[in-house]
């Protein structure tokens, strides 16, 4: 880390002609199990990774925010601190910084926030499903907090950054921001919501986790895929609530419906079979069931970039969410009980998760499916997509004694099989372990 800070310091001096006052890092994450259920209110089980976003910062007396990036592909950006505008139509890198900045600004009602010179470096592959965007939002939030000499708990920071990332248009649930702040070396975390809390999960010592990038980029703010799934789950919650005589118009997520009904996840899965048909629901059918107008559906329930979606797969999405939420709890229990066949049992759960993501949630892609199959072929006990999907990375649980062979075989079979993958960087395939959360460094 010291070497990286010194290198960033030199680049900062070259760029701004001054010395940074402090540095902030925020890690990416890999979700071991619990995909697309945080925004439904359910617990997830991620770990922070060693790959991170690092920002060198100099507070300045002017009311200007100057952002620059060590990667020449990302252009410089400057704006006045009292004129923060986040363009949802073009999710460029600086807009994620502005999300974190604006979150702190609004939380404290800062009328004259401190101006800053900032130089960003990052080793989380972008659009890979390792949460580079949320790490940047978290890093920016902590930068803004420190520059304005303010303080918050890690949980408060995570909650603010979760809300503020929605300024970019993504209706996320809070997992990425929570683990970026609450991550600890050597430990995965069970992250629960409402209220936000984190519980240590000790992973099996005889296995490693391997991250493999499919080389298919996916920016969840750039398409409506992600938000469509959020809205389908919201509609499913309203259907279930109305069917059971609850105040359906107030129901926003599936977990709160389960809590109000006071039933188990297994009972919710039975209810899904009872309430929904497997064919997609049209806008008209949704309106008829909820007894609302099309205008009410579009303006009161759907978010802006999903208002033109014509079909909603409520049965498939709800079935995935309840079954995936159950797998998270099973995963944690296996880690706690530590049976002799723990690695096999955990791998089975990861494999089931991928099948559900592929078939029910439809958030995989052919390249990810191929990559998961290749990893299993060469020794992974379990392999699944991680992150939003539609590209990005797979995470695999690999017995440590099989790790070298798996890395070599996956490199040859997946990355060297296509010309466009031959030039990928080494960081597209690597073993990782749980890393620490966001930090402030005062000296390089």
Short mmCIF file of C-alpha atoms in Angstrom, two decimals:
data_model
loop_
_atom_site.label_atom_id
_atom_site.label_comp_id
_atom_site.label_asym_id
_atom_site.label_seq_id
_atom_site.Cartn_x
_atom_site.Cartn_y
_atom_site.Cartn_z
CA UNK A 1 0.00 0.00 0.00
CA UNK A 2 2.83 2.43 0.85
CA UNK A 3 4.29 1.97 -2.65
CA UNK A 4 0.89 2.74 -4.24
CA UNK A 5 0.44 5.85 -2.09
CA UNK A 6 3.90 7.18 -2.94
CA UNK A 7 3.28 6.61 -6.65
CA UNK A 8 -0.09 8.39 -6.41
CA UNK A 9 1.54 11.24 -4.48
CA UNK A 10 4.10 11.78 -7.25
CA UNK A 11 1.38 11.83 -9.91
CA UNK A 12 -0.69 14.25 -7.81
CA UNK A 13 2.25 16.66 -7.47
CA UNK A 14 2.85 16.44 -11.22
CA UNK A 15 -0.82 17.16 -11.95
CA UNK A 16 -1.67 19.85 -9.38
CA UNK A 17 1.75 21.20 -8.32
CA UNK A 18 0.95 20.59 -4.65
CA UNK A 19 1.00 17.80 -2.06
CA UNK A 20 -2.14 15.83 -1.14
CA UNK A 21 -3.29 16.22 2.45
CA UNK A 22 -4.75 12.72 2.78
CA UNK A 23 -5.69 9.55 0.88
CA UNK A 24 -8.81 7.40 0.96
CA UNK A 25 -9.31 3.81 -0.20
CA UNK A 26 -12.54 1.88 -0.63
CA UNK A 27 -12.58 -1.77 -1.75
CA UNK A 28 -14.66 -3.58 -4.29
CA UNK A 29 -16.49 -6.73 -3.28
CA UNK A 30 -17.42 -10.18 -4.41
CA UNK A 31 -20.81 -11.53 -3.40
CA UNK A 32 -20.41 -15.19 -2.44
CA UNK A 33 -24.16 -15.83 -2.42
CA UNK A 34 -27.36 -13.79 -2.32
CA UNK A 35 -27.70 -12.21 -5.75
CA UNK A 36 -30.33 -9.54 -6.48
CA UNK A 37 -31.98 -9.86 -3.08
CA UNK A 38 -30.54 -6.93 -1.08
CA UNK A 39 -33.00 -4.50 -2.68
CA UNK A 40 -35.76 -6.96 -1.73
CA UNK A 41 -34.75 -6.57 1.93
CA UNK A 42 -32.93 -9.89 2.34
CA UNK A 43 -29.53 -10.65 3.83
CA UNK A 44 -26.55 -11.22 1.54
CA UNK A 45 -23.10 -12.73 2.08
CA UNK A 46 -20.27 -10.76 0.41
CA UNK A 47 -16.64 -10.14 1.21
CA UNK A 48 -14.53 -7.10 0.45
CA UNK A 49 -11.70 -7.80 -2.01
CA UNK A 50 -8.17 -6.47 -1.99
CA UNK A 51 -8.78 -4.58 -5.25
CA UNK A 52 -9.82 -1.00 -4.50
CA UNK A 53 -10.36 2.63 -5.46
CA UNK A 54 -7.71 5.01 -4.11
CA UNK A 55 -8.05 8.82 -4.09
CA UNK A 56 -5.41 11.43 -3.20
CA UNK A 57 -7.03 14.61 -1.87
CA UNK A 58 -6.09 18.23 -1.30
CA UNK A 59 -8.79 20.48 0.21
CA UNK A 60 -8.64 23.93 -1.43
CA UNK A 61 -10.00 27.36 -0.54
CA UNK A 62 -11.78 27.82 -3.86
CA UNK A 63 -15.32 26.50 -4.28
CA UNK A 64 -14.20 24.19 -7.07
CA UNK A 65 -14.05 20.43 -7.34
CA UNK A 66 -11.28 19.21 -9.67
CA UNK A 67 -11.34 15.48 -10.47
CA UNK A 68 -8.69 13.66 -12.46
CA UNK A 69 -7.93 10.00 -13.08
CA UNK A 70 -4.65 8.11 -13.49
CA UNK A 71 -6.27 6.22 -16.36
CA UNK A 72 -6.09 8.43 -19.50
CA UNK A 73 -9.30 6.83 -20.79
CA UNK A 74 -11.21 8.83 -18.18
CA UNK A 75 -11.24 12.56 -18.84
CA UNK A 76 -10.75 15.28 -16.21
CA UNK A 77 -13.79 17.00 -14.73
CA UNK A 78 -14.31 20.24 -12.82
CA UNK A 79 -17.40 21.83 -11.31
CA UNK A 80 -18.41 24.30 -8.61
CA UNK A 81 -19.25 22.65 -5.28
CA UNK A 82 -22.53 24.54 -5.14
CA UNK A 83 -23.60 23.37 -8.62
CA UNK A 84 -23.52 19.58 -8.48
CA UNK A 85 -25.36 18.08 -11.46
CA UNK A 86 -25.42 14.30 -11.96
CA UNK A 87 -26.25 13.23 -15.51
CA UNK A 88 -28.28 9.99 -15.34
CA UNK A 89 -28.22 9.60 -19.10
CA UNK A 90 -24.42 9.20 -19.23
CA UNK A 91 -23.00 7.27 -16.25
CA UNK A 92 -19.43 8.59 -16.56
CA UNK A 93 -16.87 8.02 -13.83
CA UNK A 94 -17.05 11.50 -12.30
CA UNK A 95 -20.82 11.20 -11.79
CA UNK A 96 -20.23 8.39 -9.27
CA UNK A 97 -17.86 10.68 -7.34
CA UNK A 98 -20.53 13.37 -7.42
CA UNK A 99 -23.05 10.90 -5.95
CA UNK A 100 -20.87 10.37 -2.87
CA UNK A 101 -20.11 14.09 -2.61
CA UNK A 102 -23.78 15.06 -2.86
CA UNK A 103 -24.81 12.42 -0.30
CA UNK A 104 -22.58 13.97 2.38
CA UNK A 105 -23.45 17.50 1.31
CA UNK A 106 -27.18 16.85 1.69
CA UNK A 107 -26.89 14.80 4.90
CA UNK A 108 -25.15 17.67 6.70
CA UNK A 109 -26.94 20.39 4.72
CA UNK A 110 -23.55 21.88 3.78
CA UNK A 111 -24.08 25.32 2.30
CA UNK A 112 -20.38 25.88 1.48
CA UNK A 113 -18.66 22.49 1.20
CA UNK A 114 -14.89 22.47 0.87
CA UNK A 115 -13.45 22.52 -2.64
CA UNK A 116 -10.97 19.76 -3.52
CA UNK A 117 -8.30 18.59 -5.92
CA UNK A 118 -8.65 14.82 -6.29
CA UNK A 119 -6.61 12.23 -8.18
CA UNK A 120 -8.19 8.81 -8.50
CA UNK A 121 -6.53 5.46 -9.11
CA UNK A 122 -8.34 2.14 -9.24
CA UNK A 123 -7.51 -1.53 -9.71
CA UNK A 124 -11.09 -2.86 -9.70
CA UNK A 125 -11.89 -3.82 -13.29
CA UNK A 126 -14.78 -1.54 -14.39
CA UNK A 127 -18.16 -3.06 -15.32
CA UNK A 128 -16.98 -6.43 -14.01
CA UNK A 129 -19.51 -7.09 -11.25
CA UNK A 130 -16.96 -6.35 -8.51
CA UNK A 131 -18.66 -3.09 -7.58
CA UNK A 132 -16.16 -0.54 -8.86
CA UNK A 133 -18.94 2.06 -9.14
CA UNK A 134 -20.13 1.66 -5.54
CA UNK A 135 -16.53 1.64 -4.29
CA UNK A 136 -16.06 5.00 -6.03
CA UNK A 137 -19.25 6.40 -4.47
CA UNK A 138 -18.09 5.20 -1.02
CA UNK A 139 -14.61 6.56 -1.54
CA UNK A 140 -16.02 9.95 -2.59
CA UNK A 141 -18.33 10.02 0.41
CA UNK A 142 -15.44 9.39 2.82
CA UNK A 143 -13.26 11.93 0.96
CA UNK A 144 -15.97 14.59 1.32
CA UNK A 145 -16.51 13.75 4.99
CA UNK A 146 -12.80 14.03 5.79
CA UNK A 147 -12.23 17.20 3.71
CA UNK A 148 -15.04 18.95 5.59
CA UNK A 149 -13.74 17.72 8.99
CA UNK A 150 -16.92 15.81 9.77
CA UNK A 151 -17.49 12.35 11.20
CA UNK A 152 -19.97 9.49 10.85
CA UNK A 153 -20.04 5.81 11.77
CA UNK A 154 -19.30 3.24 9.07
CA UNK A 155 -22.92 2.14 9.12
CA UNK A 156 -24.14 5.72 8.67
CA UNK A 157 -21.71 6.20 5.77
CA UNK A 158 -22.90 2.98 4.13
CA UNK A 159 -26.55 4.04 4.40
CA UNK A 160 -25.85 7.52 2.99
CA UNK A 161 -23.82 6.14 0.07
CA UNK A 162 -26.52 3.56 -0.68
CA UNK A 163 -29.10 6.33 -1.03
CA UNK A 164 -26.80 8.70 -2.90
CA UNK A 165 -25.79 6.15 -5.56
CA UNK A 166 -29.43 6.24 -6.65
CA UNK A 167 -28.75 9.75 -7.98
CA UNK A 168 -27.17 7.98 -10.97
CA UNK A 169 -30.47 6.15 -11.57
CA UNK A 170 -29.67 2.68 -10.16
CA UNK A 171 -32.21 1.37 -7.63
CA UNK A 172 -29.69 -0.72 -5.64
CA UNK A 173 -30.17 -2.24 -2.22
CA UNK A 174 -27.10 -1.47 -0.11
CA UNK A 175 -24.91 -4.58 -0.16
CA UNK A 176 -22.06 -3.02 -2.13
CA UNK A 177 -21.74 0.09 0.01
CA UNK A 178 -22.13 -1.85 3.27
CA UNK A 179 -19.31 -4.31 2.62
CA UNK A 180 -17.06 -1.56 1.24
CA UNK A 181 -17.20 0.14 4.66
CA UNK A 182 -17.70 -2.86 6.96
CA UNK A 183 -15.32 -5.37 5.34
CA UNK A 184 -12.62 -6.98 7.53
CA UNK A 185 -9.52 -8.91 6.53
CA UNK A 186 -10.02 -12.65 6.64
CA UNK A 187 -13.81 -12.50 7.11
CA UNK A 188 -16.86 -12.57 4.90
CA UNK A 189 -19.93 -10.79 6.25
CA UNK A 190 -23.61 -11.59 6.53
CA UNK A 191 -25.10 -8.17 5.75
CA UNK A 192 -28.66 -7.65 7.00
CA UNK A 193 -30.88 -4.64 6.41
CA UNK A 194 -33.51 -2.58 8.23
CA UNK A 195 -31.57 -1.93 10.40
CA UNK A 196 -28.21 -2.37 8.70
CA UNK A 197 -25.94 -4.81 10.56
CA UNK A 198 -23.04 -7.11 9.76
CA UNK A 199 -22.08 -10.51 11.23
CA UNK A 200 -18.71 -12.20 10.73
CA UNK A 201 -18.71 -15.41 8.69
CA UNK A 202 -15.60 -17.60 8.89
CA UNK A 203 -14.95 -19.28 5.54
CA UNK A 204 -13.41 -22.76 5.22
CA UNK A 205 -9.61 -22.56 5.48
CA UNK A 206 -9.10 -25.43 3.03
CA UNK A 207 -10.64 -23.56 0.07
CA UNK A 208 -9.95 -20.44 -1.95
CA UNK A 209 -12.19 -18.11 -3.93
CA UNK A 210 -11.29 -17.40 -7.55
CA UNK A 211 -12.57 -14.41 -9.50
CA UNK A 212 -12.78 -14.78 -13.28
CA UNK A 213 -13.89 -11.96 -15.57
CA UNK A 214 -16.07 -13.00 -18.51
CA UNK A 215 -14.70 -9.99 -20.46
CA UNK A 216 -18.29 -8.90 -21.12
CA UNK A 217 -18.71 -5.42 -19.67
CA UNK A 218 -21.95 -4.49 -17.96
CA UNK A 219 -22.70 -1.04 -16.55
CA UNK A 220 -25.95 -1.41 -14.61
CA UNK A 221 -26.69 2.31 -14.78
CA UNK A 222 -26.43 2.30 -18.58
CA UNK A 223 -29.36 -0.07 -19.25
CA UNK A 224 -32.80 -0.74 -17.77
CA UNK A 225 -32.09 -4.45 -17.07
CA UNK A 226 -31.21 -3.93 -13.42
CA UNK A 227 -34.03 -1.53 -12.60
CA UNK A 228 -36.54 -3.73 -14.44
CA UNK A 229 -35.71 -6.57 -12.03
CA UNK A 230 -36.16 -4.20 -9.07
CA UNK A 231 -39.57 -3.15 -10.38
CA UNK A 232 -40.63 -6.75 -11.07
CA UNK A 233 -39.84 -7.61 -7.45
CA UNK A 234 -41.71 -4.54 -6.27
CA UNK A 235 -44.76 -5.55 -8.30
CA UNK A 236 -44.51 -9.12 -6.98
CA UNK A 237 -44.51 -7.75 -3.43
CA UNK A 238 -47.65 -5.72 -4.16
CA UNK A 239 -49.40 -8.74 -5.73
CA UNK A 240 -48.63 -10.94 -2.72
CA UNK A 241 -49.66 -8.23 -0.28
CA UNK A 242 -52.99 -7.65 -2.07
CA UNK A 243 -53.67 -11.40 -2.27
CA UNK A 244 -53.21 -11.71 1.50
CA UNK A 245 -55.25 -8.62 2.34
CA UNK A 246 -52.36 -6.38 3.37
CA UNK A 247 -51.94 -2.69 2.47
CA UNK A 248 -50.47 -3.53 -0.92
CA UNK A 249 -49.96 0.08 -1.98
CA UNK A 250 -47.40 0.52 0.82
CA UNK A 251 -45.52 -2.71 0.05
CA UNK A 252 -42.15 -2.00 -1.59
CA UNK A 253 -40.12 -5.18 -1.08
CA UNK A 254 -40.71 -8.90 -0.73
CA UNK A 255 -39.07 -9.25 2.69
CA UNK A 256 -41.48 -6.82 4.35
CA UNK A 257 -44.44 -8.84 2.99
CA UNK A 258 -42.96 -12.00 4.50
CA UNK A 259 -42.42 -10.26 7.85
CA UNK A 260 -45.99 -8.94 7.94
CA UNK A 261 -47.34 -12.38 7.13
CA UNK A 262 -45.10 -13.97 9.77
CA UNK A 263 -44.29 -17.03 7.66
CA UNK A 264 -41.11 -18.84 6.57
CA UNK A 265 -39.27 -18.56 3.25
CA UNK A 266 -40.51 -22.06 2.40
CA UNK A 267 -44.10 -20.89 2.94
CA UNK A 268 -43.46 -17.83 0.76
CA UNK A 269 -42.30 -20.14 -2.04
CA UNK A 270 -45.57 -22.08 -1.74
CA UNK A 271 -47.46 -18.78 -1.87
CA UNK A 272 -45.61 -17.84 -5.08
CA UNK A 273 -46.92 -21.04 -6.70
CA UNK A 274 -50.44 -20.19 -5.50
CA UNK A 275 -50.57 -16.53 -6.56
CA UNK A 276 -48.63 -16.19 -9.81
CA UNK A 277 -48.85 -17.80 -13.23
CA UNK A 278 -45.57 -18.50 -15.01
CA UNK A 279 -46.42 -16.46 -18.13
CA UNK A 280 -45.26 -12.83 -18.16
CA UNK A 281 -47.75 -10.21 -16.96
CA UNK A 282 -48.68 -7.39 -19.32
CA UNK A 283 -49.06 -3.81 -18.13
CA UNK A 284 -52.85 -4.22 -18.54
CA UNK A 285 -52.90 -7.38 -16.42
CA UNK A 286 -50.87 -5.70 -13.67
CA UNK A 287 -53.24 -2.72 -13.68
CA UNK A 288 -56.32 -4.95 -13.57
CA UNK A 289 -55.00 -7.01 -10.64
CA UNK A 290 -53.98 -3.96 -8.61
CA UNK A 291 -57.06 -2.01 -9.74
CA UNK A 292 -55.05 1.01 -10.88
CA UNK A 293 -54.73 2.98 -14.11
CA UNK A 294 -51.80 2.69 -16.51
CA UNK A 295 -50.84 6.24 -15.56
CA UNK A 296 -50.73 5.26 -11.86
CA UNK A 297 -48.58 2.22 -12.66
CA UNK A 298 -46.08 4.32 -14.57
CA UNK A 299 -45.89 7.32 -12.27
CA UNK A 300 -46.45 5.81 -8.81
CA UNK A 301 -44.78 2.38 -9.02
CA UNK A 302 -42.32 2.11 -11.92
CA UNK A 303 -39.10 4.13 -11.99
CA UNK A 304 -38.41 6.38 -14.97
CA UNK A 305 -36.35 4.05 -17.17
CA UNK A 306 -38.77 1.11 -16.73
CA UNK A 307 -42.00 2.89 -17.68
CA UNK A 308 -41.90 1.47 -21.20
CA UNK A 309 -41.38 -2.16 -20.11
CA UNK A 310 -44.32 -4.14 -21.48
CA UNK A 311 -43.96 -7.53 -19.77
CA UNK A 312 -43.11 -8.48 -16.18
CA UNK A 313 -42.02 -11.97 -15.06
CA UNK A 314 -43.32 -11.86 -11.50
CA UNK A 315 -43.40 -15.61 -10.82
CA UNK A 316 -39.79 -16.20 -11.86
CA UNK A 317 -38.39 -13.17 -10.02
CA UNK A 318 -40.20 -13.88 -6.74
CA UNK A 319 -39.25 -17.56 -6.83
CA UNK A 320 -35.58 -16.65 -7.28
CA UNK A 321 -35.61 -14.12 -4.44
CA UNK A 322 -37.16 -16.41 -1.81
CA UNK A 323 -35.03 -19.43 -2.77
CA UNK A 324 -31.84 -17.32 -2.90
CA UNK A 325 -32.60 -15.79 0.51
CA UNK A 326 -32.87 -19.34 1.90
CA UNK A 327 -29.52 -20.30 0.32
CA UNK A 328 -27.80 -17.37 2.09
CA UNK A 329 -28.95 -18.64 5.48
CA UNK A 330 -27.92 -22.20 4.60
CA UNK A 331 -24.48 -20.95 3.49
CA UNK A 332 -23.94 -19.15 6.81
CA UNK A 333 -25.05 -22.19 8.84
CA UNK A 334 -22.65 -24.50 6.99
CA UNK A 335 -19.79 -22.08 7.69
CA UNK A 336 -20.74 -22.02 11.38
CA UNK A 337 -21.18 -25.80 11.73
CA UNK A 338 -18.05 -26.56 9.66
CA UNK A 339 -18.89 -30.16 8.71
CA UNK A 340 -16.19 -32.29 7.05
CA UNK A 341 -17.85 -31.82 3.64
CA UNK A 342 -18.41 -28.05 4.07
CA UNK A 343 -16.67 -27.11 0.82
CA UNK A 344 -18.85 -29.50 -1.18
CA UNK A 345 -22.05 -28.26 0.51
CA UNK A 346 -21.15 -24.59 -0.04
CA UNK A 347 -20.27 -25.34 -3.65
CA UNK A 348 -23.64 -26.98 -4.19
CA UNK A 349 -25.39 -23.84 -2.94
CA UNK A 350 -23.32 -21.64 -5.28
CA UNK A 351 -24.18 -23.90 -8.22
CA UNK A 352 -27.89 -23.74 -7.35
CA UNK A 353 -27.61 -19.95 -7.14
CA UNK A 354 -26.17 -19.70 -10.63
CA UNK A 355 -28.92 -21.89 -12.09
CA UNK A 356 -31.53 -19.67 -10.44
CA UNK A 357 -29.83 -16.48 -11.68
CA UNK A 358 -29.65 -17.92 -15.19
CA UNK A 359 -33.09 -19.51 -15.48
CA UNK A 360 -35.37 -17.55 -13.14
CA UNK A 361 -33.76 -14.12 -12.87
CA UNK A 362 -32.29 -14.20 -16.39
CA UNK A 363 -29.28 -12.08 -15.44
CA UNK A 364 -26.55 -14.29 -16.86
CA UNK A 365 -25.17 -14.37 -20.42
CA UNK A 366 -23.65 -17.10 -22.64
CA UNK A 367 -20.07 -16.10 -21.80
CA UNK A 368 -20.71 -16.22 -18.05
CA UNK A 369 -22.41 -19.61 -18.36
CA UNK A 370 -19.43 -20.92 -20.32
CA UNK A 371 -16.97 -19.52 -17.79
CA UNK A 372 -18.86 -21.09 -14.87
CA UNK A 373 -18.86 -24.47 -16.67
CA UNK A 374 -15.12 -24.21 -17.37
CA UNK A 375 -14.36 -23.43 -13.73
CA UNK A 376 -16.40 -26.42 -12.55
CA UNK A 377 -14.76 -28.64 -15.17
CA UNK A 378 -11.31 -27.89 -13.75
CA UNK A 379 -11.98 -28.39 -10.08
CA UNK A 380 -14.27 -25.69 -8.68
CA UNK A 381 -16.74 -27.17 -6.19
CA UNK A 382 -19.08 -24.30 -6.90
CA UNK A 383 -19.16 -21.46 -9.41
CA UNK A 384 -21.66 -18.68 -10.04
CA UNK A 385 -22.03 -15.22 -11.50
CA UNK A 386 -21.42 -12.44 -8.99
CA UNK A 387 -22.69 -8.88 -9.14
CA UNK A 388 -25.56 -7.65 -11.25
CA UNK A 389 -24.81 -10.13 -14.05
CA UNK A 390 -25.36 -9.78 -17.82
CA UNK A 391 -21.55 -9.93 -17.96
CA UNK A 392 -18.88 -9.23 -15.39
CA UNK A 393 -17.36 -11.91 -13.18
CA UNK A 394 -17.87 -15.41 -11.88
CA UNK A 395 -16.77 -16.45 -8.39
CA UNK A 396 -15.66 -20.02 -7.77
CA UNK A 397 -15.02 -22.03 -4.59
CA UNK A 398 -11.88 -24.07 -5.17
CA UNK A 399 -10.12 -26.57 -2.88
CA UNK A 400 -6.71 -25.03 -2.25
CA UNK A 401 -4.80 -28.05 -3.55
CA UNK A 402 -6.54 -27.67 -6.94
CA UNK A 403 -5.95 -23.92 -7.22
CA UNK A 404 -2.79 -23.83 -9.42
CA UNK A 405 -4.19 -26.32 -11.94
CA UNK A 406 -7.54 -24.53 -12.11
CA UNK A 407 -5.96 -21.15 -12.77
CA UNK A 408 -3.76 -22.57 -15.54
CA UNK A 409 -6.57 -24.53 -17.20
CA UNK A 410 -9.13 -21.72 -17.07
CA UNK A 411 -6.54 -19.33 -18.52
CA UNK A 412 -5.93 -21.70 -21.42
CA UNK A 413 -9.50 -22.87 -22.02
CA UNK A 414 -11.44 -19.62 -21.61
CA UNK A 415 -9.04 -16.72 -22.14
CA UNK A 416 -6.88 -18.16 -24.89
CA UNK A 417 -9.80 -19.62 -26.83
CA UNK A 418 -10.85 -16.29 -28.34
CA UNK A 419 -8.68 -13.63 -29.91
CA UNK A 420 -10.35 -10.73 -28.06
CA UNK A 421 -9.61 -12.36 -24.70
CA UNK A 422 -5.91 -12.91 -25.42
CA UNK A 423 -5.06 -9.31 -24.58
CA UNK A 424 -6.88 -9.20 -21.25
CA UNK A 425 -4.92 -8.09 -18.23
CA UNK A 426 -3.74 -10.58 -15.61
CA UNK A 427 -6.27 -9.24 -13.13
CA UNK A 428 -9.09 -10.88 -15.08
CA UNK A 429 -8.35 -14.19 -13.32
CA UNK A 430 -7.08 -14.34 -9.74
CA UNK A 431 -7.53 -15.94 -6.36
CA UNK A 432 -8.66 -13.57 -3.63
CA UNK A 433 -9.30 -13.49 0.10
CA UNK A 434 -11.48 -11.24 2.28
CA UNK A 435 -10.00 -7.74 2.51
CA UNK A 436 -10.50 -4.78 4.82
CA UNK A 437 -12.99 -1.93 4.47
CA UNK A 438 -12.61 1.73 3.57
CA UNK A 439 -9.77 3.70 5.23
CA UNK A 440 -8.25 7.17 5.43
CA UNK A 441 -4.44 7.54 5.21
CA UNK A 442 -2.87 10.80 6.39
CA UNK A 443 0.61 10.18 5.00
CA UNK A 444 2.16 8.45 2.01
#
